[in-house]
Short mmCIF file of C-alpha atoms in Angstrom, two decimals:
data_model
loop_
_atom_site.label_atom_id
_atom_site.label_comp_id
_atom_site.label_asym_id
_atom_site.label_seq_id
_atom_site.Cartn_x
_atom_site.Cartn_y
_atom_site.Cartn_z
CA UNK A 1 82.39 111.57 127.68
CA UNK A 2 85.98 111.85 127.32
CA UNK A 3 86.33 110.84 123.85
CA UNK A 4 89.88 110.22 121.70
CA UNK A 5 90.28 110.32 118.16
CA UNK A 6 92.92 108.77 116.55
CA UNK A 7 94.41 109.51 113.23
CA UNK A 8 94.28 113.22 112.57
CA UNK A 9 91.23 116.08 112.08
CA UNK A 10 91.54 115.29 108.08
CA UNK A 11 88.52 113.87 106.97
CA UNK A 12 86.41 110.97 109.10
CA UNK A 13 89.06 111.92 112.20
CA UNK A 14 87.91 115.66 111.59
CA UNK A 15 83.76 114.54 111.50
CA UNK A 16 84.11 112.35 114.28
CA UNK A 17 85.73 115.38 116.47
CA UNK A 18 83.23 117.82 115.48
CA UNK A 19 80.04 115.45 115.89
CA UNK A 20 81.30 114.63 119.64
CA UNK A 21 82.17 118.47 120.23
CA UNK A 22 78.74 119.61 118.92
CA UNK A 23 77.25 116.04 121.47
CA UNK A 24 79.37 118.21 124.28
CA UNK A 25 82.02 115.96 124.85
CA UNK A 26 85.77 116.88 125.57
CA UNK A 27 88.05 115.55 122.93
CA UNK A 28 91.27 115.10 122.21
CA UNK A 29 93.27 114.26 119.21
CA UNK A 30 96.17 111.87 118.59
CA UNK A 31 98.44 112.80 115.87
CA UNK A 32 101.57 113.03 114.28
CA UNK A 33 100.47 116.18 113.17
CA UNK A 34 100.40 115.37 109.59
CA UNK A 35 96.60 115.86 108.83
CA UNK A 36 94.56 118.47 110.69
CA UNK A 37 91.94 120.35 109.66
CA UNK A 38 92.11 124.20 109.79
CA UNK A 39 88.82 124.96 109.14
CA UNK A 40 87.64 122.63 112.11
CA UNK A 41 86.62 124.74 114.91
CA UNK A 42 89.02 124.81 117.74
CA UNK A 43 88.36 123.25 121.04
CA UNK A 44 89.58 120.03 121.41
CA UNK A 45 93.35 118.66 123.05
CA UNK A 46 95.77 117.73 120.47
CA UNK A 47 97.83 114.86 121.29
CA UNK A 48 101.07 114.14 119.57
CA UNK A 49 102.76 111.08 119.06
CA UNK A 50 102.79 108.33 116.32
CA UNK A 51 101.01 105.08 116.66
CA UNK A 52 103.41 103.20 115.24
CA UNK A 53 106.83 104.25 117.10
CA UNK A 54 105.82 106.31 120.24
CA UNK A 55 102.40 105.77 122.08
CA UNK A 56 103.83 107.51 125.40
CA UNK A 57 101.64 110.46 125.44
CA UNK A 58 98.29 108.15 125.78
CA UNK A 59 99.88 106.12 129.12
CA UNK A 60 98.04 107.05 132.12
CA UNK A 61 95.72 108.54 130.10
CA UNK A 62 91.54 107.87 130.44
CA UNK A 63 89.11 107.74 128.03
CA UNK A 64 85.35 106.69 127.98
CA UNK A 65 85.31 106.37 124.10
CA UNK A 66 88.26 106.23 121.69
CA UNK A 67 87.79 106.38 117.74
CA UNK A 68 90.45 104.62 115.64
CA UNK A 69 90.12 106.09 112.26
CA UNK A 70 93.53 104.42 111.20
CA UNK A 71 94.35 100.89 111.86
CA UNK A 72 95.40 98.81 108.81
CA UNK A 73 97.02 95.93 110.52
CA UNK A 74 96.01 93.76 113.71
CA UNK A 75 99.98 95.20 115.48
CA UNK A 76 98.09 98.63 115.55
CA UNK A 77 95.71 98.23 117.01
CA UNK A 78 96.86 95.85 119.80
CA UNK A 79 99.82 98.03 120.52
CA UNK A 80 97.43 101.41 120.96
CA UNK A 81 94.86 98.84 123.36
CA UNK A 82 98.20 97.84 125.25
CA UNK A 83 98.98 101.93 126.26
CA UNK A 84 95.60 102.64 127.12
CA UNK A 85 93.68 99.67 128.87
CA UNK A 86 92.58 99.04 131.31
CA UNK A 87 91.65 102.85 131.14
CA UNK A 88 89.54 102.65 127.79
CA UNK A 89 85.62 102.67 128.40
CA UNK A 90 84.77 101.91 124.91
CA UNK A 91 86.57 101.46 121.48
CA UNK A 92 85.21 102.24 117.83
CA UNK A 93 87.59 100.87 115.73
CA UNK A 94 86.33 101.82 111.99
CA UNK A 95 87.06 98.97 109.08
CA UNK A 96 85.38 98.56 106.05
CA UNK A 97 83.41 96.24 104.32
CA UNK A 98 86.46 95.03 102.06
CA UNK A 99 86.59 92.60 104.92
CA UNK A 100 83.81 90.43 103.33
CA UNK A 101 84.94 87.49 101.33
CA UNK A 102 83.01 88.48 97.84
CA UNK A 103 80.67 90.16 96.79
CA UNK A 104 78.69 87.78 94.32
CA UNK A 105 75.70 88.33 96.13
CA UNK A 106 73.91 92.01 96.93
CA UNK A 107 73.02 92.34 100.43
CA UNK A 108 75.78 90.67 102.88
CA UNK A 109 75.24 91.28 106.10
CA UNK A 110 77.16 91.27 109.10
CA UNK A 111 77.19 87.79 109.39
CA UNK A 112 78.56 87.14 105.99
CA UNK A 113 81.70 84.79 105.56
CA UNK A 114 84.69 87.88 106.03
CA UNK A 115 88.85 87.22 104.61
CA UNK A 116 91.52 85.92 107.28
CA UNK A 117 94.99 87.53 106.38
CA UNK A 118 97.73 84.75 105.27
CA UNK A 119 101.25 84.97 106.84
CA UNK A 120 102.68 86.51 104.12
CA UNK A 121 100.08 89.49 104.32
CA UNK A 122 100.42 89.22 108.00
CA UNK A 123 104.04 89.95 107.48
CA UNK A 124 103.51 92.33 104.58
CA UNK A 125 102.02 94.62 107.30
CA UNK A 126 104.68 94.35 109.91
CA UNK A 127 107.88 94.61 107.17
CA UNK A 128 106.35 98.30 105.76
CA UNK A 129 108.40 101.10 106.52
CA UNK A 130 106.96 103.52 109.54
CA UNK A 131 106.22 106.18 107.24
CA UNK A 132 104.02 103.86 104.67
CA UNK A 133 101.87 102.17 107.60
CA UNK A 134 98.97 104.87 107.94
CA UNK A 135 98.27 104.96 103.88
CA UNK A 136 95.96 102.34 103.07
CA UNK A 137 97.34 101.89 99.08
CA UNK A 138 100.43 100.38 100.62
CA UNK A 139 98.16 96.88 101.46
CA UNK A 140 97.06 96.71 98.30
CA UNK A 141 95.02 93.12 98.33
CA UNK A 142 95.61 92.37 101.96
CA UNK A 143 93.82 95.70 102.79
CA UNK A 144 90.95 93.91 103.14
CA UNK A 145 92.00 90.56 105.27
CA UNK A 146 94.23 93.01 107.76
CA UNK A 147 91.29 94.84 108.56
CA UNK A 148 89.56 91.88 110.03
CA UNK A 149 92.19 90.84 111.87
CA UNK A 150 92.03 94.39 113.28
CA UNK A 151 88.58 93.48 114.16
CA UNK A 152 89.31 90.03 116.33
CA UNK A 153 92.35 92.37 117.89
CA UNK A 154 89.87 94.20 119.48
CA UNK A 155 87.00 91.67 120.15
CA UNK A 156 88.96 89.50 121.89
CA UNK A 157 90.32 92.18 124.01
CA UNK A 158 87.17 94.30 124.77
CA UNK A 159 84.05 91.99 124.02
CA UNK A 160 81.15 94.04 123.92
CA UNK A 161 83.05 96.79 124.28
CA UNK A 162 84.38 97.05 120.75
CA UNK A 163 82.28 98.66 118.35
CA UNK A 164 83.38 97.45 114.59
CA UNK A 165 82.26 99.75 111.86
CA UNK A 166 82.59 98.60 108.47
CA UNK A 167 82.79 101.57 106.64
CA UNK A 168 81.85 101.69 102.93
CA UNK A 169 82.33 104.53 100.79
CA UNK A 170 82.55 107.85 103.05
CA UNK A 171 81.89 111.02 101.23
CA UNK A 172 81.81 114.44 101.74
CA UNK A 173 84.19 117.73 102.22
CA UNK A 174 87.48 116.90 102.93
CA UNK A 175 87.43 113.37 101.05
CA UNK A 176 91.23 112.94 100.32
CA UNK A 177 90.18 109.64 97.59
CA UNK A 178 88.37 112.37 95.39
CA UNK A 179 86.03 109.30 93.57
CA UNK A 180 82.80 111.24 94.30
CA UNK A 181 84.12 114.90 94.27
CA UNK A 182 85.34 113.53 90.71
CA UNK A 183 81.59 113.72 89.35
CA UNK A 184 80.79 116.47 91.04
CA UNK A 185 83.75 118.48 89.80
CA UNK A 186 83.16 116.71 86.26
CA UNK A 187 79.32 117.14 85.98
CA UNK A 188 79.79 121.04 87.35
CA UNK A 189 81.87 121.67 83.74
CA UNK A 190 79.02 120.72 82.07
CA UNK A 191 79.07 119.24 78.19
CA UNK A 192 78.88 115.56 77.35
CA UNK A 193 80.25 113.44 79.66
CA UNK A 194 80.49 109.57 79.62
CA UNK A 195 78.82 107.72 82.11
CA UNK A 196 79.93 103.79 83.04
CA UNK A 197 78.21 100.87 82.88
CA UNK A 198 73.89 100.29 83.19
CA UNK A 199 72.11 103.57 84.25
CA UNK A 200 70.03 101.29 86.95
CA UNK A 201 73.38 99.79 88.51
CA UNK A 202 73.13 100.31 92.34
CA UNK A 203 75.87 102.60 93.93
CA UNK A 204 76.60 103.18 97.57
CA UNK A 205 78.18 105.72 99.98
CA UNK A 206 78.02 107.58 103.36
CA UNK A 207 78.35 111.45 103.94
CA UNK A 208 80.85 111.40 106.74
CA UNK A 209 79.19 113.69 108.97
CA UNK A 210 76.68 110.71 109.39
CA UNK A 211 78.93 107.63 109.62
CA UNK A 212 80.60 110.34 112.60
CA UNK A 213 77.42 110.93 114.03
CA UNK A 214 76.39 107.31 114.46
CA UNK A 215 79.87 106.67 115.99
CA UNK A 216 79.49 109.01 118.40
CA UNK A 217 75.78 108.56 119.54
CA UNK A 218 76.33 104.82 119.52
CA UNK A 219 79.00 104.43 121.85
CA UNK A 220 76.98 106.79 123.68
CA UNK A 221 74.23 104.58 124.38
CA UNK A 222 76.59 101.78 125.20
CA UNK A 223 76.52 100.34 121.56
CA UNK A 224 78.81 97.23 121.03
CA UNK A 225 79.29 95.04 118.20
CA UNK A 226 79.72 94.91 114.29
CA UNK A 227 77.30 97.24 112.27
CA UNK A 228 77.90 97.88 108.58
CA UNK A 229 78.31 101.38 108.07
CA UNK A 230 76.44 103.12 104.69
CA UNK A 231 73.92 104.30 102.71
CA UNK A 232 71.36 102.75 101.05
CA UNK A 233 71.90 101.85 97.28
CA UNK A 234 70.10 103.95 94.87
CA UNK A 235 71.18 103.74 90.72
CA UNK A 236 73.97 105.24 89.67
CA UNK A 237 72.07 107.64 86.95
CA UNK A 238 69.93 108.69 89.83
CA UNK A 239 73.17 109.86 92.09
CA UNK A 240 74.54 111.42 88.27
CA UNK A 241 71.26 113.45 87.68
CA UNK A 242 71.50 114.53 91.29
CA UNK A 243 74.97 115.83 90.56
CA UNK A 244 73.65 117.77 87.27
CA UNK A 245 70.64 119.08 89.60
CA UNK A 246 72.85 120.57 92.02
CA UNK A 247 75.35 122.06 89.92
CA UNK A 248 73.08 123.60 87.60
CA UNK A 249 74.97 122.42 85.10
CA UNK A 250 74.11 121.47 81.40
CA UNK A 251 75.92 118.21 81.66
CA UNK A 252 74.82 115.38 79.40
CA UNK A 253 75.66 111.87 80.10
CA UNK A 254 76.69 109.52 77.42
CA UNK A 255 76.04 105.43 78.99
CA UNK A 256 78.49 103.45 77.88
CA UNK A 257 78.54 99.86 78.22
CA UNK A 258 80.71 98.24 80.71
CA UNK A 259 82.84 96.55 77.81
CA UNK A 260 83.30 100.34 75.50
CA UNK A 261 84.81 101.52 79.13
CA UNK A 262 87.26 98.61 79.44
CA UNK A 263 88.16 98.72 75.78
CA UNK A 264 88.93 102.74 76.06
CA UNK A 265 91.87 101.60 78.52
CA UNK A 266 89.89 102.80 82.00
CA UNK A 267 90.98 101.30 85.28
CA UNK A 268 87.76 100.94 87.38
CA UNK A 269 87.40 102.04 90.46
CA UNK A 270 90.39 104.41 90.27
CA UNK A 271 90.23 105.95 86.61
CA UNK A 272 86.21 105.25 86.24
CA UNK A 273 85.37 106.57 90.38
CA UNK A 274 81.77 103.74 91.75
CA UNK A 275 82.25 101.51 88.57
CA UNK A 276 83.17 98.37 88.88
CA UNK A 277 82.52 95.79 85.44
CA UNK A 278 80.02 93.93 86.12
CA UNK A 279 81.22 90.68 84.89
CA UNK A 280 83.40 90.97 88.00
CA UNK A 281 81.78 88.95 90.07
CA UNK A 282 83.98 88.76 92.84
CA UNK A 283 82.71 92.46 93.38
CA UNK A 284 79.90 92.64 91.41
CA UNK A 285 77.53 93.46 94.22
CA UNK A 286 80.54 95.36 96.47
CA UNK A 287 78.04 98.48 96.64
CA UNK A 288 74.92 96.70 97.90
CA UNK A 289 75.51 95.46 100.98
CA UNK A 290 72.97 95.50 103.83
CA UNK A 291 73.09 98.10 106.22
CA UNK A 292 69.57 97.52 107.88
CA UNK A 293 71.47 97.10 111.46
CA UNK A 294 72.65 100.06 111.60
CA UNK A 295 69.20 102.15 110.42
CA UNK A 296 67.60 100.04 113.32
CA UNK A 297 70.59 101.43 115.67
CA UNK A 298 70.04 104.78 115.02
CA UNK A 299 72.24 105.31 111.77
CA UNK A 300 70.43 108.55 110.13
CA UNK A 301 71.57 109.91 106.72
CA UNK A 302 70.68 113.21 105.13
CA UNK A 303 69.47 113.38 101.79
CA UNK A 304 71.83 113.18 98.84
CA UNK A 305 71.48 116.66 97.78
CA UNK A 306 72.87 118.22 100.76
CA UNK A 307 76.05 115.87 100.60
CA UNK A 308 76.47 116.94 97.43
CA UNK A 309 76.45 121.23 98.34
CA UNK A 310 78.68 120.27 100.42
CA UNK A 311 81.14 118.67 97.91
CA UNK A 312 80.46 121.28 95.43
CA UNK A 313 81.00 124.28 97.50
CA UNK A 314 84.28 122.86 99.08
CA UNK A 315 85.44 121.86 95.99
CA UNK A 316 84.97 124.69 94.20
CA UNK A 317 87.51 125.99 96.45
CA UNK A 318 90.33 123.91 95.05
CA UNK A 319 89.80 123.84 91.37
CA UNK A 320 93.48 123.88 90.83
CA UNK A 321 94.17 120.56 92.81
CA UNK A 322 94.35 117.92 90.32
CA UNK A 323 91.93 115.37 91.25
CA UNK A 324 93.14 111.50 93.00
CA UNK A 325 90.62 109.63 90.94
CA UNK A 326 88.91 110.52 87.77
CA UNK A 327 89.27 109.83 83.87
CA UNK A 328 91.90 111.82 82.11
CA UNK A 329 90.08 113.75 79.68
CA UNK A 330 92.53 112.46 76.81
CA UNK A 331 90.86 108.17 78.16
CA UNK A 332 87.99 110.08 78.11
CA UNK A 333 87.43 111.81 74.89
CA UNK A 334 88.53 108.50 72.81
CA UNK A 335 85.53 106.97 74.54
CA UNK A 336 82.86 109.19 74.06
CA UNK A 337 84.82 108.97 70.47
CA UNK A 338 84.46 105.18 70.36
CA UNK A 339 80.57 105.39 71.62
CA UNK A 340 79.26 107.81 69.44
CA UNK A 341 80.68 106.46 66.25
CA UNK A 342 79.86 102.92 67.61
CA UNK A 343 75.87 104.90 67.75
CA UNK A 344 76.33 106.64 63.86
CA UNK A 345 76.70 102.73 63.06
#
């Protein structure tokens, strides 16, 4: 195939190259330029333009499979369609499941009821200046609700020849969000470290090299459609000890109850990386949704350990890059503070 990724060789842009390179294929990359991978191997086109201001380097162009790694708002996407169709085979256009409507119940699949942006978010999208369009923190609620209408962009111009991926958490070398490399970096230095929530709480995530994989060998086979994209759930003390395992590291993990975490002044999600309270219950089941559709398409994911080497060896790397996501060790400290004289009770 002739395939086109769009959005830079950074991260998911990066896997997806490599995983149709490895498959064979010819690829090319459009960019601005902005995130490329140097340690990807070389042999695909770069491709430089910007999808938001100048699409003329894709016109006349012809692709059997393109990748969009980086639509956030319906415009995007119908503005790339409009410079490449009719010469587009098929189109993988990667979302994520923050298009669902709640999360109250574990298990939604991809029938579940999804969000419909408003106006306002609809206009949100289209009044953001050109150079804060490709970062998702700049939707900030309507992330979720622009994505689908990314989705009906392209299913009402392709049919069965969109492929919708929602994406949940992707993980792996590269990951510019840092919320796993955060325990990996933090269980690696070892010592007593506080751990969120109910040890049997189900977590969820994707190395990206499989997400890319599926992607690629999908639209191979002709696939069409919308397929949750993710791993199966497992407890979150079970990814932790994993962590510990692979390090080698003499880490001990303190539990802490969902309300000791919110009292210490953590921000889930961002300060406390896979935790969300659980008497949220708008999200309470956001990392437990069904992903049985894609396993029965072919989706194949490689056991946790070797997603974790992988972290751990890159990151290692880049020990002096303070980390996106992750408790600042003073937050931290007063908790495990808090706990253990809450325990000496």
């Amino acid at each position: 195939m002739n395939v086109l990724v769009v959005g830079g060789t950074g991260f998911l842009g990066g896997a997806v190259a490599d995983a149709a390179l490895k498959a064979g294929h010819r690829v090319a990359i459009f960019t601005r330029g902005q995130t490329i991978n140097p340690a990807l191997d070389a042999g695909f086109e770069t491709i430089v333009g910007d999808r938001h201001q100048d699409l003329s380097a894709l016109r006349g162009r012809s692709f059997d499979l393109v990748v969009d790694t980086c639509a956030f708002a319906p415009d995007a996407v119908a503005s790339l369609l409009d410079a490449l169709s009719p010469a587009i085979g098929r189109y993988a256009l990667v979302t994520s499941a923050s298009v669902y409507a709640g999360f109250a119940e574990p298990g939604l699949t991809e029938q579940a009821p999804t969000s419909r942006a408003t106006p306002e978010q609809l206009g949100l999208a289209r009044s953001l200046p050109l150079e804060r369009r490709s970062s998702a923190a700049s939707y900030g609620t309507a992330y979720g609700p622009l994505k689908r209408e990314c989705e009906l962009v392209a299913i009402e111009r392709l049919g069965d020849r969109a492929l919708i991926l929602r994406s949940g958490l992707l993980v792996g070398a590269g990951d510019y969000t840092d919320r796993l490399t955060y325990w990996v970096r933090r269980v690696d230095g070892g010592g007593s470290i506080p751990a969120p929530g109910d040890p049997q709480r189900l977590v969820q995530l994707i190395d990206v090299r499989d997400a890319a994989r599926f992607i690629v060998e999908g639209a191979g086979r002709g696939l069409g459609g919308v397929f949750n994209l993710t791993g199966r759930p497992l407890p979150m003390s079970a990814l932790l000890d994993s962590c510990r395992q692979v390090a080698g590291s003499d880490a001990r993990f303190v539990w802490c109850s969902d309300e000791a975490v919110l009292a210490a002044g953590l921000e889930p999600w961002s300060e406390v990386p896979l935790w969300l309270p659980h008497a949220d219950e708008a999200f309470r089941h956001f990392l437990e949704i069904d992903t049985e559709q894609a396993f029965a398409h072919g989706l194949h994911t490689r056991p946790l350990d070797e997603t974790l080497e992988t972290i751990l060896a890159w990151d290692r790397t880049r020990r002096a890059t303070p980390l996106k996501a992750g408790m600042p060790p003073e937050k931290e400290a007063a908790l495990l503070a808090a706990v253990e004289a809450d325990a000496a009770v």
